[in-house]
Each structure stands twice: as structure tokens, then as C-alpha cells.
């Protein structure tokens, strides 16, 4: 009787693990699916950021990287991220505004929150990202 319980418990555990792995691989729920990178250069050419926008079940967002010039080309350094509601791709859909400063970049973007309207950029989320030294 005890052995039967142990065997049944192991079988159930294996089935649960297999179900989790299949769900993770085929649903996209746990893994972010990235869109094509968006490269944005300041008007004077002194600064470059890369936006890696992603989507998953339950939300979207973007990782913001700064391209820092060095002897071997550019080094990509993460300087922050944004979060938006599900299916709201602010950068892909060109619903963002970039303001460059000497040491920072400010990005306003439509995140799909209820208090925002797509045609009123004053209601959008706004974040400032500091360039690495």
C-alpha cells in the first residue's frame, strides 16, 4: 500500500513537471517574446539608445540600453525599462517621445493605463534614464 502511494506520487510529480515545461515552451507566458530592436540616435549624434520591446501574456514592456563607444566598438549597457498593459506596444506603434539631455534621456510613452489617452501625450508615462559614465 505504501509503495503504491509512492509510485503514484512520483507519477503525478513527473506529469506536473512535464505539464509545466510544455506550458512554458508553448504558451509564451513565462518567456518574453522580443520584437525587432529600435535604435534611436540623438539629434547631435552624441548618444544612442536601443529599445528592446517585448510582450508576454499579461503585459508588455521594453528594456532600454545605452550604446557606449569604446575601443572595440559599442558596449550595450542597460539603463532601465518600461512596463505597459497587455498588447500595448508603445515603441513599435510609435507612441513615444524622446527628449535628449547631456547626461540623460527622458522618454514619455503611452502605456495603455486607464488614465491615459493616446492622443494626449501629457497623460503618458514618463521616465528619465541616466547615461552610464
Short mmCIF file of N, CA and C in Angstrom, two decimals:
data_model
loop_
_atom_site.label_atom_id
_atom_site.label_comp_id
_atom_site.label_asym_id
_atom_site.label_seq_id
_atom_site.Cartn_x
_atom_site.Cartn_y
_atom_site.Cartn_z
N UNK A 1 0.83 -1.20 0.00
CA UNK A 1 0.00 0.00 0.00
C UNK A 1 0.87 1.26 0.00
N UNK A 2 1.90 1.28 0.85
CA UNK A 2 2.78 2.44 0.94
C UNK A 2 3.57 2.60 -0.36
N UNK A 3 4.00 1.48 -0.92
CA UNK A 3 4.76 1.52 -2.17
C UNK A 3 3.89 2.04 -3.32
N UNK A 4 2.65 1.64 -3.34
CA UNK A 4 1.71 2.09 -4.37
C UNK A 4 1.51 3.61 -4.28
N UNK A 5 1.42 4.13 -3.07
CA UNK A 5 1.28 5.57 -2.84
C UNK A 5 2.50 6.32 -3.36
N UNK A 6 3.69 5.79 -3.08
CA UNK A 6 4.94 6.43 -3.52
C UNK A 6 5.03 6.44 -5.04
N UNK A 7 4.69 5.32 -5.67
CA UNK A 7 4.73 5.23 -7.14
C UNK A 7 3.73 6.21 -7.75
N UNK A 8 2.53 6.27 -7.22
CA UNK A 8 1.52 7.21 -7.72
C UNK A 8 1.96 8.65 -7.53
N UNK A 9 2.58 8.96 -6.41
CA UNK A 9 3.08 10.32 -6.14
C UNK A 9 4.17 10.71 -7.13
N UNK A 10 5.05 9.79 -7.44
CA UNK A 10 6.14 10.06 -8.40
C UNK A 10 5.55 10.30 -9.79
N UNK A 11 4.59 9.49 -10.17
CA UNK A 11 3.96 9.65 -11.49
C UNK A 11 3.27 11.02 -11.59
N UNK A 12 2.53 11.39 -10.56
CA UNK A 12 1.86 12.69 -10.55
C UNK A 12 2.88 13.82 -10.62
N UNK A 13 3.96 13.71 -9.86
CA UNK A 13 5.01 14.73 -9.87
C UNK A 13 5.62 14.87 -11.26
N UNK A 14 5.92 13.76 -11.90
CA UNK A 14 6.50 13.78 -13.24
C UNK A 14 5.52 14.43 -14.23
N UNK A 15 4.24 14.09 -14.14
CA UNK A 15 3.24 14.68 -15.02
C UNK A 15 3.13 16.19 -14.81
N UNK A 16 3.19 16.64 -13.58
CA UNK A 16 3.12 18.07 -13.28
C UNK A 16 4.33 18.79 -13.87
N UNK A 17 5.51 18.22 -13.70
CA UNK A 17 6.73 18.83 -14.23
C UNK A 17 6.66 18.90 -15.76
N UNK A 18 6.24 17.83 -16.41
CA UNK A 18 6.10 17.82 -17.87
C UNK A 18 5.08 18.87 -18.31
N UNK A 19 3.97 18.99 -17.61
CA UNK A 19 2.95 19.98 -17.96
C UNK A 19 3.50 21.39 -17.84
N UNK A 20 4.26 21.67 -16.79
CA UNK A 20 4.86 23.00 -16.61
C UNK A 20 5.84 23.30 -17.74
N UNK A 21 6.66 22.34 -18.10
CA UNK A 21 7.63 22.54 -19.18
C UNK A 21 6.91 22.80 -20.51
N UNK A 22 5.89 22.02 -20.81
CA UNK A 22 5.14 22.22 -22.05
C UNK A 22 4.44 23.57 -22.06
N UNK A 23 3.84 23.94 -20.95
CA UNK A 23 3.17 25.24 -20.85
C UNK A 23 4.15 26.37 -21.06
N UNK A 24 5.31 26.26 -20.45
CA UNK A 24 6.34 27.30 -20.57
C UNK A 24 6.84 27.42 -22.00
N UNK A 25 7.04 26.31 -22.67
CA UNK A 25 7.58 26.33 -24.03
C UNK A 25 6.57 26.81 -25.07
N UNK A 26 5.31 26.51 -24.89
CA UNK A 26 4.34 26.78 -25.93
C UNK A 26 3.37 27.93 -25.66
N UNK A 27 3.32 28.43 -24.45
CA UNK A 27 2.36 29.50 -24.17
C UNK A 27 2.96 30.89 -24.26
N UNK A 28 4.27 31.02 -24.09
CA UNK A 28 4.90 32.33 -24.06
C UNK A 28 4.64 33.06 -22.75
N UNK A 29 3.94 32.41 -21.81
CA UNK A 29 3.56 33.05 -20.55
C UNK A 29 4.78 33.46 -19.73
N UNK A 30 5.71 32.60 -19.58
CA UNK A 30 6.86 32.90 -18.73
C UNK A 30 7.98 33.58 -19.49
N UNK A 31 8.05 33.33 -20.78
CA UNK A 31 9.13 33.90 -21.57
C UNK A 31 8.68 35.13 -22.34
N UNK A 32 9.55 36.09 -22.39
CA UNK A 32 9.26 37.30 -23.15
C UNK A 32 9.56 37.04 -24.61
N UNK A 33 8.69 37.54 -25.48
CA UNK A 33 8.94 37.48 -26.91
C UNK A 33 9.31 38.89 -27.35
N UNK A 34 10.53 39.01 -27.87
CA UNK A 34 11.07 40.32 -28.24
C UNK A 34 10.74 40.68 -29.68
N UNK A 35 10.44 41.96 -29.88
CA UNK A 35 10.24 42.49 -31.22
C UNK A 35 11.60 42.93 -31.75
N UNK A 36 11.61 43.43 -32.97
CA UNK A 36 12.85 43.93 -33.55
C UNK A 36 13.34 45.15 -32.76
N UNK A 37 14.66 45.23 -32.55
CA UNK A 37 15.25 46.35 -31.82
C UNK A 37 14.97 47.67 -32.53
N UNK A 38 14.76 48.70 -31.72
CA UNK A 38 14.59 50.06 -32.24
C UNK A 38 15.79 50.87 -31.77
N UNK A 39 16.52 51.43 -32.71
CA UNK A 39 17.71 52.23 -32.40
C UNK A 39 17.34 53.70 -32.56
N UNK A 40 17.62 54.49 -31.50
CA UNK A 40 17.29 55.91 -31.51
C UNK A 40 18.57 56.70 -31.24
N UNK A 41 18.90 57.62 -32.13
CA UNK A 41 20.10 58.43 -32.00
C UNK A 41 19.71 59.87 -31.71
N UNK A 42 20.47 60.51 -30.81
CA UNK A 42 20.20 61.92 -30.50
C UNK A 42 20.45 62.77 -31.75
N UNK A 43 19.84 63.95 -31.79
CA UNK A 43 19.97 64.84 -32.95
C UNK A 43 21.42 65.18 -33.27
N UNK A 44 22.24 65.32 -32.23
CA UNK A 44 23.65 65.68 -32.46
C UNK A 44 24.54 64.45 -32.67
N UNK A 45 23.96 63.25 -32.60
CA UNK A 45 24.72 62.03 -32.82
C UNK A 45 25.59 61.59 -31.66
N UNK A 46 25.52 62.30 -30.54
CA UNK A 46 26.38 62.01 -29.40
C UNK A 46 25.91 60.81 -28.57
N UNK A 47 24.62 60.48 -28.65
CA UNK A 47 24.06 59.41 -27.82
C UNK A 47 23.19 58.48 -28.65
N UNK A 48 23.24 57.21 -28.30
CA UNK A 48 22.41 56.20 -28.97
C UNK A 48 21.79 55.30 -27.91
N UNK A 49 20.48 55.07 -28.03
CA UNK A 49 19.83 54.09 -27.18
C UNK A 49 19.20 53.02 -28.07
N UNK A 50 19.05 51.83 -27.49
CA UNK A 50 18.40 50.71 -28.17
C UNK A 50 17.22 50.30 -27.31
N UNK A 51 16.06 50.19 -27.94
CA UNK A 51 14.85 49.77 -27.25
C UNK A 51 14.56 48.33 -27.67
N UNK A 52 14.53 47.44 -26.68
CA UNK A 52 14.20 46.03 -26.92
C UNK A 52 12.81 45.79 -26.33
N UNK A 53 11.80 45.98 -27.18
CA UNK A 53 10.41 45.85 -26.72
C UNK A 53 10.02 44.38 -26.71
N UNK A 54 9.21 44.00 -25.71
CA UNK A 54 8.81 42.61 -25.55
C UNK A 54 7.34 42.51 -25.17
N UNK A 55 6.80 41.35 -25.36
CA UNK A 55 5.43 41.07 -24.96
C UNK A 55 5.34 39.68 -24.36
N UNK A 56 4.41 39.51 -23.46
CA UNK A 56 4.13 38.22 -22.86
C UNK A 56 2.67 38.24 -22.43
N UNK A 57 2.15 37.11 -22.03
CA UNK A 57 0.76 37.07 -21.56
C UNK A 57 0.67 37.95 -20.32
N UNK A 58 -0.19 38.94 -20.35
CA UNK A 58 -0.39 39.79 -19.19
C UNK A 58 0.33 41.13 -19.22
N UNK A 59 1.16 41.38 -20.19
CA UNK A 59 1.82 42.67 -20.22
C UNK A 59 2.84 42.80 -21.33
N UNK A 60 3.30 44.02 -21.52
CA UNK A 60 4.36 44.32 -22.47
C UNK A 60 5.32 45.29 -21.79
N UNK A 61 6.42 45.53 -22.43
CA UNK A 61 7.39 46.46 -21.88
C UNK A 61 8.58 46.59 -22.80
N UNK A 62 9.59 47.27 -22.32
CA UNK A 62 10.80 47.46 -23.11
C UNK A 62 11.99 47.59 -22.19
N UNK A 63 13.09 47.04 -22.63
CA UNK A 63 14.37 47.24 -21.97
C UNK A 63 15.09 48.33 -22.75
N UNK A 64 15.65 49.30 -22.02
CA UNK A 64 16.32 50.44 -22.66
C UNK A 64 17.82 50.29 -22.43
N UNK A 65 18.58 50.31 -23.51
CA UNK A 65 20.03 50.17 -23.46
C UNK A 65 20.70 51.41 -24.03
N UNK A 66 21.85 51.74 -23.45
CA UNK A 66 22.67 52.84 -23.94
C UNK A 66 23.87 52.22 -24.66
N UNK A 67 24.18 52.73 -25.86
CA UNK A 67 25.36 52.24 -26.58
C UNK A 67 26.52 53.17 -26.26
N UNK A 68 27.49 52.63 -25.52
CA UNK A 68 28.65 53.41 -25.12
C UNK A 68 29.83 53.04 -26.02
N UNK A 69 30.40 54.06 -26.64
CA UNK A 69 31.53 53.85 -27.55
C UNK A 69 32.78 53.49 -26.74
N UNK A 70 33.51 52.47 -27.22
CA UNK A 70 34.79 52.14 -26.61
C UNK A 70 35.76 51.72 -27.71
N UNK A 71 36.93 51.25 -27.35
CA UNK A 71 37.96 50.89 -28.34
C UNK A 71 37.51 49.77 -29.28
N UNK A 72 36.61 48.92 -28.82
CA UNK A 72 36.21 47.74 -29.60
C UNK A 72 34.84 47.91 -30.26
N UNK A 73 34.35 49.12 -30.34
CA UNK A 73 33.03 49.37 -30.91
C UNK A 73 32.10 49.90 -29.84
N UNK A 74 30.89 49.38 -29.80
CA UNK A 74 29.92 49.83 -28.82
C UNK A 74 29.66 48.75 -27.78
N UNK A 75 29.51 49.19 -26.55
CA UNK A 75 29.12 48.30 -25.47
C UNK A 75 27.68 48.66 -25.10
N UNK A 76 26.81 47.65 -25.06
CA UNK A 76 25.40 47.89 -24.75
C UNK A 76 25.21 47.76 -23.23
N UNK A 77 24.72 48.85 -22.61
CA UNK A 77 24.53 48.89 -21.16
C UNK A 77 23.06 49.18 -20.85
N UNK A 78 22.43 48.31 -20.08
CA UNK A 78 21.02 48.51 -19.74
C UNK A 78 20.91 49.68 -18.77
N UNK A 79 20.02 50.63 -19.12
CA UNK A 79 19.84 51.81 -18.25
C UNK A 79 18.44 51.87 -17.65
N UNK A 80 17.57 50.94 -18.03
CA UNK A 80 16.24 50.92 -17.44
C UNK A 80 15.25 50.13 -18.27
N UNK A 81 13.99 50.26 -17.88
CA UNK A 81 12.93 49.55 -18.59
C UNK A 81 11.60 50.25 -18.43
N UNK A 82 10.67 49.88 -19.26
CA UNK A 82 9.31 50.39 -19.17
C UNK A 82 8.36 49.20 -19.07
N UNK A 83 7.18 49.44 -18.54
CA UNK A 83 6.14 48.41 -18.42
C UNK A 83 4.84 49.01 -18.95
N UNK A 84 4.11 48.21 -19.72
CA UNK A 84 2.83 48.67 -20.26
C UNK A 84 1.79 47.57 -20.10
N UNK A 85 0.55 47.93 -20.36
CA UNK A 85 -0.53 46.96 -20.31
C UNK A 85 -0.39 45.97 -21.46
N UNK A 86 -1.08 44.85 -21.33
CA UNK A 86 -1.06 43.80 -22.34
C UNK A 86 -1.41 44.34 -23.72
N UNK A 87 -0.64 43.96 -24.69
CA UNK A 87 -0.84 44.32 -26.11
C UNK A 87 -0.66 45.80 -26.41
N UNK A 88 0.00 46.54 -25.54
CA UNK A 88 0.27 47.96 -25.78
C UNK A 88 1.76 48.10 -26.11
N UNK A 89 2.08 48.14 -27.39
CA UNK A 89 3.46 48.23 -27.85
C UNK A 89 3.78 49.69 -28.19
N UNK A 90 4.19 50.42 -27.18
CA UNK A 90 4.41 51.86 -27.30
C UNK A 90 5.43 52.22 -28.37
N UNK A 91 6.52 51.50 -28.41
CA UNK A 91 7.61 51.85 -29.32
C UNK A 91 7.33 51.34 -30.74
N UNK A 92 6.87 50.13 -30.86
CA UNK A 92 6.53 49.59 -32.18
C UNK A 92 5.48 50.46 -32.88
N UNK A 93 4.50 50.92 -32.09
CA UNK A 93 3.41 51.71 -32.64
C UNK A 93 3.70 53.21 -32.69
N UNK A 94 4.94 53.57 -32.37
CA UNK A 94 5.40 54.96 -32.43
C UNK A 94 4.62 55.89 -31.50
N UNK A 95 4.27 55.40 -30.33
CA UNK A 95 3.57 56.19 -29.32
C UNK A 95 4.53 56.56 -28.19
N UNK A 96 5.59 57.26 -28.54
CA UNK A 96 6.59 57.67 -27.57
C UNK A 96 7.23 58.98 -28.02
N UNK A 97 7.81 59.68 -27.05
CA UNK A 97 8.53 60.94 -27.31
C UNK A 97 9.85 60.86 -26.56
N UNK A 98 10.93 61.22 -27.23
CA UNK A 98 12.27 61.19 -26.63
C UNK A 98 12.79 62.61 -26.51
N UNK A 99 13.30 62.94 -25.32
CA UNK A 99 13.93 64.25 -25.09
C UNK A 99 15.34 64.01 -24.57
N UNK A 100 16.32 64.46 -25.34
CA UNK A 100 17.73 64.25 -25.01
C UNK A 100 18.26 65.38 -24.14
N UNK A 101 19.11 65.04 -23.19
CA UNK A 101 19.85 66.00 -22.37
C UNK A 101 21.32 65.58 -22.42
N UNK A 102 22.20 66.32 -21.77
CA UNK A 102 23.63 65.99 -21.80
C UNK A 102 23.93 64.65 -21.15
N UNK A 103 23.27 64.34 -20.04
CA UNK A 103 23.59 63.12 -19.29
C UNK A 103 22.40 62.18 -19.12
N UNK A 104 21.25 62.55 -19.70
CA UNK A 104 20.05 61.72 -19.55
C UNK A 104 19.21 61.74 -20.83
N UNK A 105 18.28 60.81 -20.88
CA UNK A 105 17.26 60.82 -21.91
C UNK A 105 15.92 60.61 -21.22
N UNK A 106 14.95 61.45 -21.53
CA UNK A 106 13.61 61.32 -20.97
C UNK A 106 12.70 60.73 -22.05
N UNK A 107 11.96 59.70 -21.68
CA UNK A 107 11.06 59.06 -22.62
C UNK A 107 9.64 59.09 -22.05
N UNK A 108 8.74 59.66 -22.81
CA UNK A 108 7.31 59.62 -22.49
C UNK A 108 6.70 58.59 -23.43
N UNK A 109 5.80 57.75 -22.90
CA UNK A 109 5.22 56.70 -23.74
C UNK A 109 3.80 56.37 -23.28
N UNK A 110 3.00 55.98 -24.23
CA UNK A 110 1.63 55.55 -23.95
C UNK A 110 1.70 54.11 -23.45
N UNK A 111 1.28 53.89 -22.19
CA UNK A 111 1.36 52.55 -21.59
C UNK A 111 0.02 51.84 -21.53
N UNK A 112 -1.03 52.50 -22.00
CA UNK A 112 -2.34 51.86 -22.03
C UNK A 112 -3.11 51.90 -20.73
N UNK A 113 -2.62 52.60 -19.74
CA UNK A 113 -3.35 52.71 -18.47
C UNK A 113 -4.63 53.52 -18.67
N UNK A 114 -5.61 53.30 -17.82
CA UNK A 114 -6.92 53.93 -17.97
C UNK A 114 -6.87 55.46 -17.92
N UNK A 115 -5.93 56.00 -17.17
CA UNK A 115 -5.86 57.45 -17.03
C UNK A 115 -5.22 58.12 -18.26
N UNK A 116 -4.75 57.33 -19.21
CA UNK A 116 -4.07 57.87 -20.38
C UNK A 116 -4.96 57.82 -21.62
N UNK A 117 -4.73 58.78 -22.49
CA UNK A 117 -5.36 58.73 -23.81
C UNK A 117 -4.25 58.81 -24.85
N UNK A 118 -4.42 58.08 -25.91
CA UNK A 118 -3.36 58.01 -26.92
C UNK A 118 -3.10 59.34 -27.61
N UNK A 119 -4.11 60.19 -27.68
CA UNK A 119 -3.94 61.48 -28.36
C UNK A 119 -3.53 62.63 -27.44
N UNK A 120 -3.26 62.31 -26.16
CA UNK A 120 -2.82 63.34 -25.21
C UNK A 120 -1.52 62.89 -24.55
N UNK A 121 -0.40 63.27 -25.14
CA UNK A 121 0.90 62.82 -24.63
C UNK A 121 1.21 63.36 -23.23
N UNK A 122 0.49 64.38 -22.78
CA UNK A 122 0.68 64.89 -21.42
C UNK A 122 0.21 63.87 -20.37
N UNK A 123 -0.64 62.95 -20.77
CA UNK A 123 -1.14 61.94 -19.82
C UNK A 123 -0.30 60.66 -19.81
N UNK A 124 0.69 60.56 -20.68
CA UNK A 124 1.50 59.35 -20.80
C UNK A 124 2.47 59.19 -19.63
N UNK A 125 2.99 57.97 -19.49
CA UNK A 125 4.06 57.68 -18.52
C UNK A 125 5.31 58.44 -18.98
N UNK A 126 6.14 58.81 -18.04
CA UNK A 126 7.39 59.48 -18.38
C UNK A 126 8.49 58.97 -17.46
N UNK A 127 9.62 58.61 -18.05
CA UNK A 127 10.76 58.13 -17.27
C UNK A 127 12.03 58.79 -17.80
N UNK A 128 12.95 59.04 -16.89
CA UNK A 128 14.23 59.61 -17.26
C UNK A 128 15.31 58.57 -16.98
N UNK A 129 16.18 58.36 -17.95
CA UNK A 129 17.24 57.36 -17.84
C UNK A 129 18.58 58.08 -17.86
N UNK A 130 19.46 57.70 -16.96
CA UNK A 130 20.77 58.33 -16.83
C UNK A 130 21.80 57.56 -17.65
N UNK A 131 22.60 58.27 -18.43
CA UNK A 131 23.65 57.65 -19.22
C UNK A 131 24.76 57.14 -18.30
N UNK A 132 25.33 56.00 -18.59
CA UNK A 132 26.45 55.49 -17.77
C UNK A 132 27.71 56.34 -18.00
N UNK A 133 28.53 56.39 -16.98
CA UNK A 133 29.79 57.16 -17.07
C UNK A 133 30.86 56.39 -17.76
#
